[in-house]
PDB file of C-alpha atoms in Angstrom:
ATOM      1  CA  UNK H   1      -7.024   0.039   6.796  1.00 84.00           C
ATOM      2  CA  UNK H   2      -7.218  -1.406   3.248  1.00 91.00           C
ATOM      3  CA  UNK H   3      -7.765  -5.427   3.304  1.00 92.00           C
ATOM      4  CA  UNK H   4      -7.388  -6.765  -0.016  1.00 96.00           C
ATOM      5  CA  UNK H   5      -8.946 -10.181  -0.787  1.00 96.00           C
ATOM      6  CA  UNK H   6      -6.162 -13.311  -1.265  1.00 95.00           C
ATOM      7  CA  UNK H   7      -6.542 -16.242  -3.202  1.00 93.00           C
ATOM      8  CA  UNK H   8      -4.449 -19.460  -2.663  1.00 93.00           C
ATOM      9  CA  UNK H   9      -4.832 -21.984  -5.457  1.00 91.00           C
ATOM     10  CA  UNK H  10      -2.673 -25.151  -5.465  1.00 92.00           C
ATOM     11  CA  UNK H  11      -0.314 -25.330  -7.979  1.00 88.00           C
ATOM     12  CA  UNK H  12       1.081 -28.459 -10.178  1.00 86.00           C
ATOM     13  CA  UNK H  13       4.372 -28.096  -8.465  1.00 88.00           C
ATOM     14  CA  UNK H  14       2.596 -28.794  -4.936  1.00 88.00           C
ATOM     15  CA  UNK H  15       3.063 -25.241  -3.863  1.00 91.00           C
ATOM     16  CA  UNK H  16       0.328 -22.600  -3.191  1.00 93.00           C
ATOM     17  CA  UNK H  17      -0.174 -20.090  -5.787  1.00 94.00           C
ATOM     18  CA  UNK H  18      -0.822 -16.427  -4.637  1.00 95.00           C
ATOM     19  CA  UNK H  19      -3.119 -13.695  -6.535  1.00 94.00           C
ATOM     20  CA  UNK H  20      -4.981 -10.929  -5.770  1.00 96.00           C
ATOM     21  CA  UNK H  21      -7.981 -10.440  -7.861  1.00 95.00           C
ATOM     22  CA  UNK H  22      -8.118  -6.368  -7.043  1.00 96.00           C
ATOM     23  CA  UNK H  23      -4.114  -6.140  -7.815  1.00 97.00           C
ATOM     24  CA  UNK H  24      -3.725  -8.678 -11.034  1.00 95.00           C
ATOM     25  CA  UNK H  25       0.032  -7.807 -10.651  1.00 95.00           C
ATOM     26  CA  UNK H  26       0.564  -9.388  -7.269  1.00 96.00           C
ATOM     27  CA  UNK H  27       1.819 -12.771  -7.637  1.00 95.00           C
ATOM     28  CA  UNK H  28       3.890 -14.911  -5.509  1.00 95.00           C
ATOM     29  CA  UNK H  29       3.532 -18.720  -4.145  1.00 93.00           C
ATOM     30  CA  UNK H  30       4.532 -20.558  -0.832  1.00 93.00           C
ATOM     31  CA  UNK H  31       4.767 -23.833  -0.163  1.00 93.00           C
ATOM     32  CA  UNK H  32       2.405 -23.816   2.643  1.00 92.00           C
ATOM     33  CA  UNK H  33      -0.627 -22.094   2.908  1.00 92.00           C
ATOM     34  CA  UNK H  34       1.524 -20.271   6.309  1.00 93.00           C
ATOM     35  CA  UNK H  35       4.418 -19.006   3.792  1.00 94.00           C
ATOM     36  CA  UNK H  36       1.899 -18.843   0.986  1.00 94.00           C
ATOM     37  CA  UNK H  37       0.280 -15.560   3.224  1.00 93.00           C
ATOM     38  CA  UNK H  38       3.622 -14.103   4.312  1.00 93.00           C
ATOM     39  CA  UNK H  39       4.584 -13.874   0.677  1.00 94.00           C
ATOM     40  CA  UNK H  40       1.030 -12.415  -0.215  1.00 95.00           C
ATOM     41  CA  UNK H  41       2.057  -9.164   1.736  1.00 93.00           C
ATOM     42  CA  UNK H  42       5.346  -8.433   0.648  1.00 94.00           C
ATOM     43  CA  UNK H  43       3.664  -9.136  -3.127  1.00 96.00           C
ATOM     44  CA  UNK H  44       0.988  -6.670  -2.729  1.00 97.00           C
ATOM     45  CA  UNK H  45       3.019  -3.948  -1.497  1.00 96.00           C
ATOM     46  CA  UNK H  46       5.971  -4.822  -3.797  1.00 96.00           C
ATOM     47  CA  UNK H  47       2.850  -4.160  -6.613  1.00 97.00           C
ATOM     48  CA  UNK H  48       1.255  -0.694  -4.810  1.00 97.00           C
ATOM     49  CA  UNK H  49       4.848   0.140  -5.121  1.00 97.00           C
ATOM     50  CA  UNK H  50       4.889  -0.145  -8.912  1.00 96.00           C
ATOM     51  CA  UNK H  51       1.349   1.628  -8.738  1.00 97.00           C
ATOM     52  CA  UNK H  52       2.662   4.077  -7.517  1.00 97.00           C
ATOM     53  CA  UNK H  53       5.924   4.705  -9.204  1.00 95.00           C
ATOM     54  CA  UNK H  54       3.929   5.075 -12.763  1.00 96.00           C
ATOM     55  CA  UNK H  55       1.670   6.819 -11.473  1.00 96.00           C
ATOM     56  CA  UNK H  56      -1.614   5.053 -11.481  1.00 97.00           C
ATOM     57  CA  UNK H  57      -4.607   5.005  -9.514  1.00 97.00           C
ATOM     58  CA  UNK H  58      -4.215   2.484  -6.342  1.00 97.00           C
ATOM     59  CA  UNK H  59      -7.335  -0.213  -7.136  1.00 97.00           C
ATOM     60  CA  UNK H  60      -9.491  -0.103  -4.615  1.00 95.00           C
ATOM     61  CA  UNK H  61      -9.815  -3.958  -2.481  1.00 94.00           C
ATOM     62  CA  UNK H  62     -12.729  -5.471  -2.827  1.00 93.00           C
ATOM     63  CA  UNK H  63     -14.684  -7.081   0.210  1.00 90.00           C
ATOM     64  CA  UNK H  64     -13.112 -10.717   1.264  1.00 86.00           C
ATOM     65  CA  UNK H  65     -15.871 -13.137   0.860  1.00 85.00           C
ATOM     66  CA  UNK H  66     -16.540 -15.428   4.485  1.00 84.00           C
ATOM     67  CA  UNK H  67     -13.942 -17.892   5.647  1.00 77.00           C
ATOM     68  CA  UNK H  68     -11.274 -16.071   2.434  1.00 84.00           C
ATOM     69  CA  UNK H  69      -7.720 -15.031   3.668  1.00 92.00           C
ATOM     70  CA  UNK H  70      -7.252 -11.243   3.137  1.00 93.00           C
ATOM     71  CA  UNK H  71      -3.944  -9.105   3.458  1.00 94.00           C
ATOM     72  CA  UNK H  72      -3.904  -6.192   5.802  1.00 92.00           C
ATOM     73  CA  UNK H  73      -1.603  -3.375   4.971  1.00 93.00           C
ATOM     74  CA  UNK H  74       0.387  -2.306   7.381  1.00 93.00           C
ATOM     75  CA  UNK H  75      -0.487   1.302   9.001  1.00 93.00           C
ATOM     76  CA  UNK H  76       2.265   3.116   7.658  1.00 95.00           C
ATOM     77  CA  UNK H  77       2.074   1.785   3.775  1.00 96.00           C
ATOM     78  CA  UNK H  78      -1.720   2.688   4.266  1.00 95.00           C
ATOM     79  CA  UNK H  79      -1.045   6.227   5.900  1.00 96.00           C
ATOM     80  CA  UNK H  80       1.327   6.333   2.506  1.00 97.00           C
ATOM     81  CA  UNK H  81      -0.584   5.469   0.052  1.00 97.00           C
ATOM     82  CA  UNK H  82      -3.507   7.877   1.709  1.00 96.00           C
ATOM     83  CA  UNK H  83      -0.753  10.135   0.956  1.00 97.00           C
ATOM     84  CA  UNK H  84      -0.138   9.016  -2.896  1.00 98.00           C
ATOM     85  CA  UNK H  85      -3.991   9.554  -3.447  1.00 97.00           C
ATOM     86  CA  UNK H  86      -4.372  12.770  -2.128  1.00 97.00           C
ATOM     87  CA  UNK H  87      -1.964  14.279  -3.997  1.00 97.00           C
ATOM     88  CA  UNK H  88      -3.748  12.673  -6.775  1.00 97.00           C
ATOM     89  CA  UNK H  89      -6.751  13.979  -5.928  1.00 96.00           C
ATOM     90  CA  UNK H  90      -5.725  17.228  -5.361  1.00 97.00           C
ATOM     91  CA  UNK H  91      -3.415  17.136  -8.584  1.00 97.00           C
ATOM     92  CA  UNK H  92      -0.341  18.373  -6.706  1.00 97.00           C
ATOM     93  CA  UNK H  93       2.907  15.993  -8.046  1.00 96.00           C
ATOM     94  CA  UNK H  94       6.149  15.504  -5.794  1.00 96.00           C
ATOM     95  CA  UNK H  95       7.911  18.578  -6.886  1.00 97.00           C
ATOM     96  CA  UNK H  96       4.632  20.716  -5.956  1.00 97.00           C
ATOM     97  CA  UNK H  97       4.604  18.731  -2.531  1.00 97.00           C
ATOM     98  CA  UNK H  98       8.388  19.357  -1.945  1.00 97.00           C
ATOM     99  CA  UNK H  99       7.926  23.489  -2.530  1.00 97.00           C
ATOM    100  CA  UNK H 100       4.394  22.976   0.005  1.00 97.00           C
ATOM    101  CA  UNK H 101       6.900  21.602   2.946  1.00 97.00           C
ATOM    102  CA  UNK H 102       9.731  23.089   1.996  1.00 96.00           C
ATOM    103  CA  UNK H 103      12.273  20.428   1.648  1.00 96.00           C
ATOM    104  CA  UNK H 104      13.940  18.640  -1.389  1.00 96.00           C
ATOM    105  CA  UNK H 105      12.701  15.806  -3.551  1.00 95.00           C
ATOM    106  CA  UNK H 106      14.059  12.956  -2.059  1.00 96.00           C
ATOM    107  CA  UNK H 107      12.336  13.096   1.497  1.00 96.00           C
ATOM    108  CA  UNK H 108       8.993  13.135  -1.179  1.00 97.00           C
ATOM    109  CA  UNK H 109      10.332  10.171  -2.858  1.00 96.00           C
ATOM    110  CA  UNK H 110      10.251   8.271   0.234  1.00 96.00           C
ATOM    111  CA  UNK H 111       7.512   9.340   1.802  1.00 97.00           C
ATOM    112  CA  UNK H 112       5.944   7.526  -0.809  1.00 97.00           C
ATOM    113  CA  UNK H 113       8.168   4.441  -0.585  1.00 97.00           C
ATOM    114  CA  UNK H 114       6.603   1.990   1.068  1.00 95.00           C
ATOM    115  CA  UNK H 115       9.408   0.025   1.561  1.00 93.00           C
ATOM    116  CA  UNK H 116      11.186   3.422   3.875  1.00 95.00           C
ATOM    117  CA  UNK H 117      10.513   3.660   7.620  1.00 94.00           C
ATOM    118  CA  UNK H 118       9.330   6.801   7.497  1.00 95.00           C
ATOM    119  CA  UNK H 119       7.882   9.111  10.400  1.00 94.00           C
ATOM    120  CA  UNK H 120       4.566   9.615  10.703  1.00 94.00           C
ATOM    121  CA  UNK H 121       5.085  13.666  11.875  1.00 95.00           C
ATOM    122  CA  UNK H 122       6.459  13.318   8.585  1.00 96.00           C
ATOM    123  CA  UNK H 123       3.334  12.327   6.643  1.00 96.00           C
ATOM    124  CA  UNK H 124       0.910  14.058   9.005  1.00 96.00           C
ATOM    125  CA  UNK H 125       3.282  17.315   7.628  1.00 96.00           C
ATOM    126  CA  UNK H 126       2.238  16.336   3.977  1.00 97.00           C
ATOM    127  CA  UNK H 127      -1.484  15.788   4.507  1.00 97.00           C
ATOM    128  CA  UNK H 128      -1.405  18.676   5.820  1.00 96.00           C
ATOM    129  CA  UNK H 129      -0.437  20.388   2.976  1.00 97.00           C
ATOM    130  CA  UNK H 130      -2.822  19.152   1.408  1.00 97.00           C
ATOM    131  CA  UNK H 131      -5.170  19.989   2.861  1.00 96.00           C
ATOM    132  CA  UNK H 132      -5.942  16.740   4.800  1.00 96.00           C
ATOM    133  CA  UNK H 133      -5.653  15.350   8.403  1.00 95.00           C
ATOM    134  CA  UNK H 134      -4.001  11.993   9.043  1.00 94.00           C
ATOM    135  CA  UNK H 135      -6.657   9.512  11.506  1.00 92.00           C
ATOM    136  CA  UNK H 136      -4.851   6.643  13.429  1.00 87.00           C
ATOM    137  CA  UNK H 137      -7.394   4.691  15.219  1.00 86.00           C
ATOM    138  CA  UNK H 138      -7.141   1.287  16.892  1.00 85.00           C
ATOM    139  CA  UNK H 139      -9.230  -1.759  16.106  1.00 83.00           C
ATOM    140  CA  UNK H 140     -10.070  -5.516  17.303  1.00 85.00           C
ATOM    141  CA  UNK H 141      -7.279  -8.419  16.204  1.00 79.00           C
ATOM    142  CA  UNK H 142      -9.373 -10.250  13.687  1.00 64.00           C
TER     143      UNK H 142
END
């Protein structure tokens, strides 16, 4: 699962501000350092989201430094973005994908959504045309 390092830096207005030095994009605030992290999620996905609708490369997180907040992704915007990079990597785009499963563009576009529910048989279909196997594994609460 991808953790990506948080910073929380007080701001002049008394609220915390967000960033991610991995993802300069993701930006938010909270006016606690409690609200301050459950903005931080919704920021960094709202920003993989953008990475992934022009098409970039998904930076890589860097490893939190001890007693630093990091964001977890949740399992199925990590299974996704898996997903987004191994088309990449393979150099197959959404139309290519669609003609591989055999179903129309749309269901493409959102299995790459993160913000769509999507079913995992569904992704584990298109890693699978790729070539790929999709690994769920359980770990320790941090």
């Amino acid at each position: 699962m991808r953790r990506y390092p948080v910073t929380l830096t007080p701001d002049d207005n008394g609220t915390l501000l967000v960033r991610f030095p991995d993802v300069p994009e993701a930006i938010t605030y909270g006016d606690d350092e409690r609200s301050a992290l459950a903005h931080a999620a919704d920021a960094l996905e709202t920003a993989l989201s953008l990475y992934i609708s022009a098409k970039r490369p998904i930076p890589a997180a860097s490893v939190p430094k001890r007693g630093h907040h990091a964001i977890t992704l949740p399992a199925l915007s990590d299974a996704k973005i898996g997903l987004y990079e191994a088309m990449r990597e393979a150099h197959v785009g959404k139309a290519a994908l669609a003609r591989r499963l055999r179903c129309h563009l749309p269901q493409i576009d959102r299995l790459l959504d993160l913000n769509h529910a999507s079913r995992l048989d569904q992704l584990e279909a298109a890693v699978r045309a790729l070539g790929k196997r999709l690994v769920v594994s359980l770990e320790d609460a941090a």
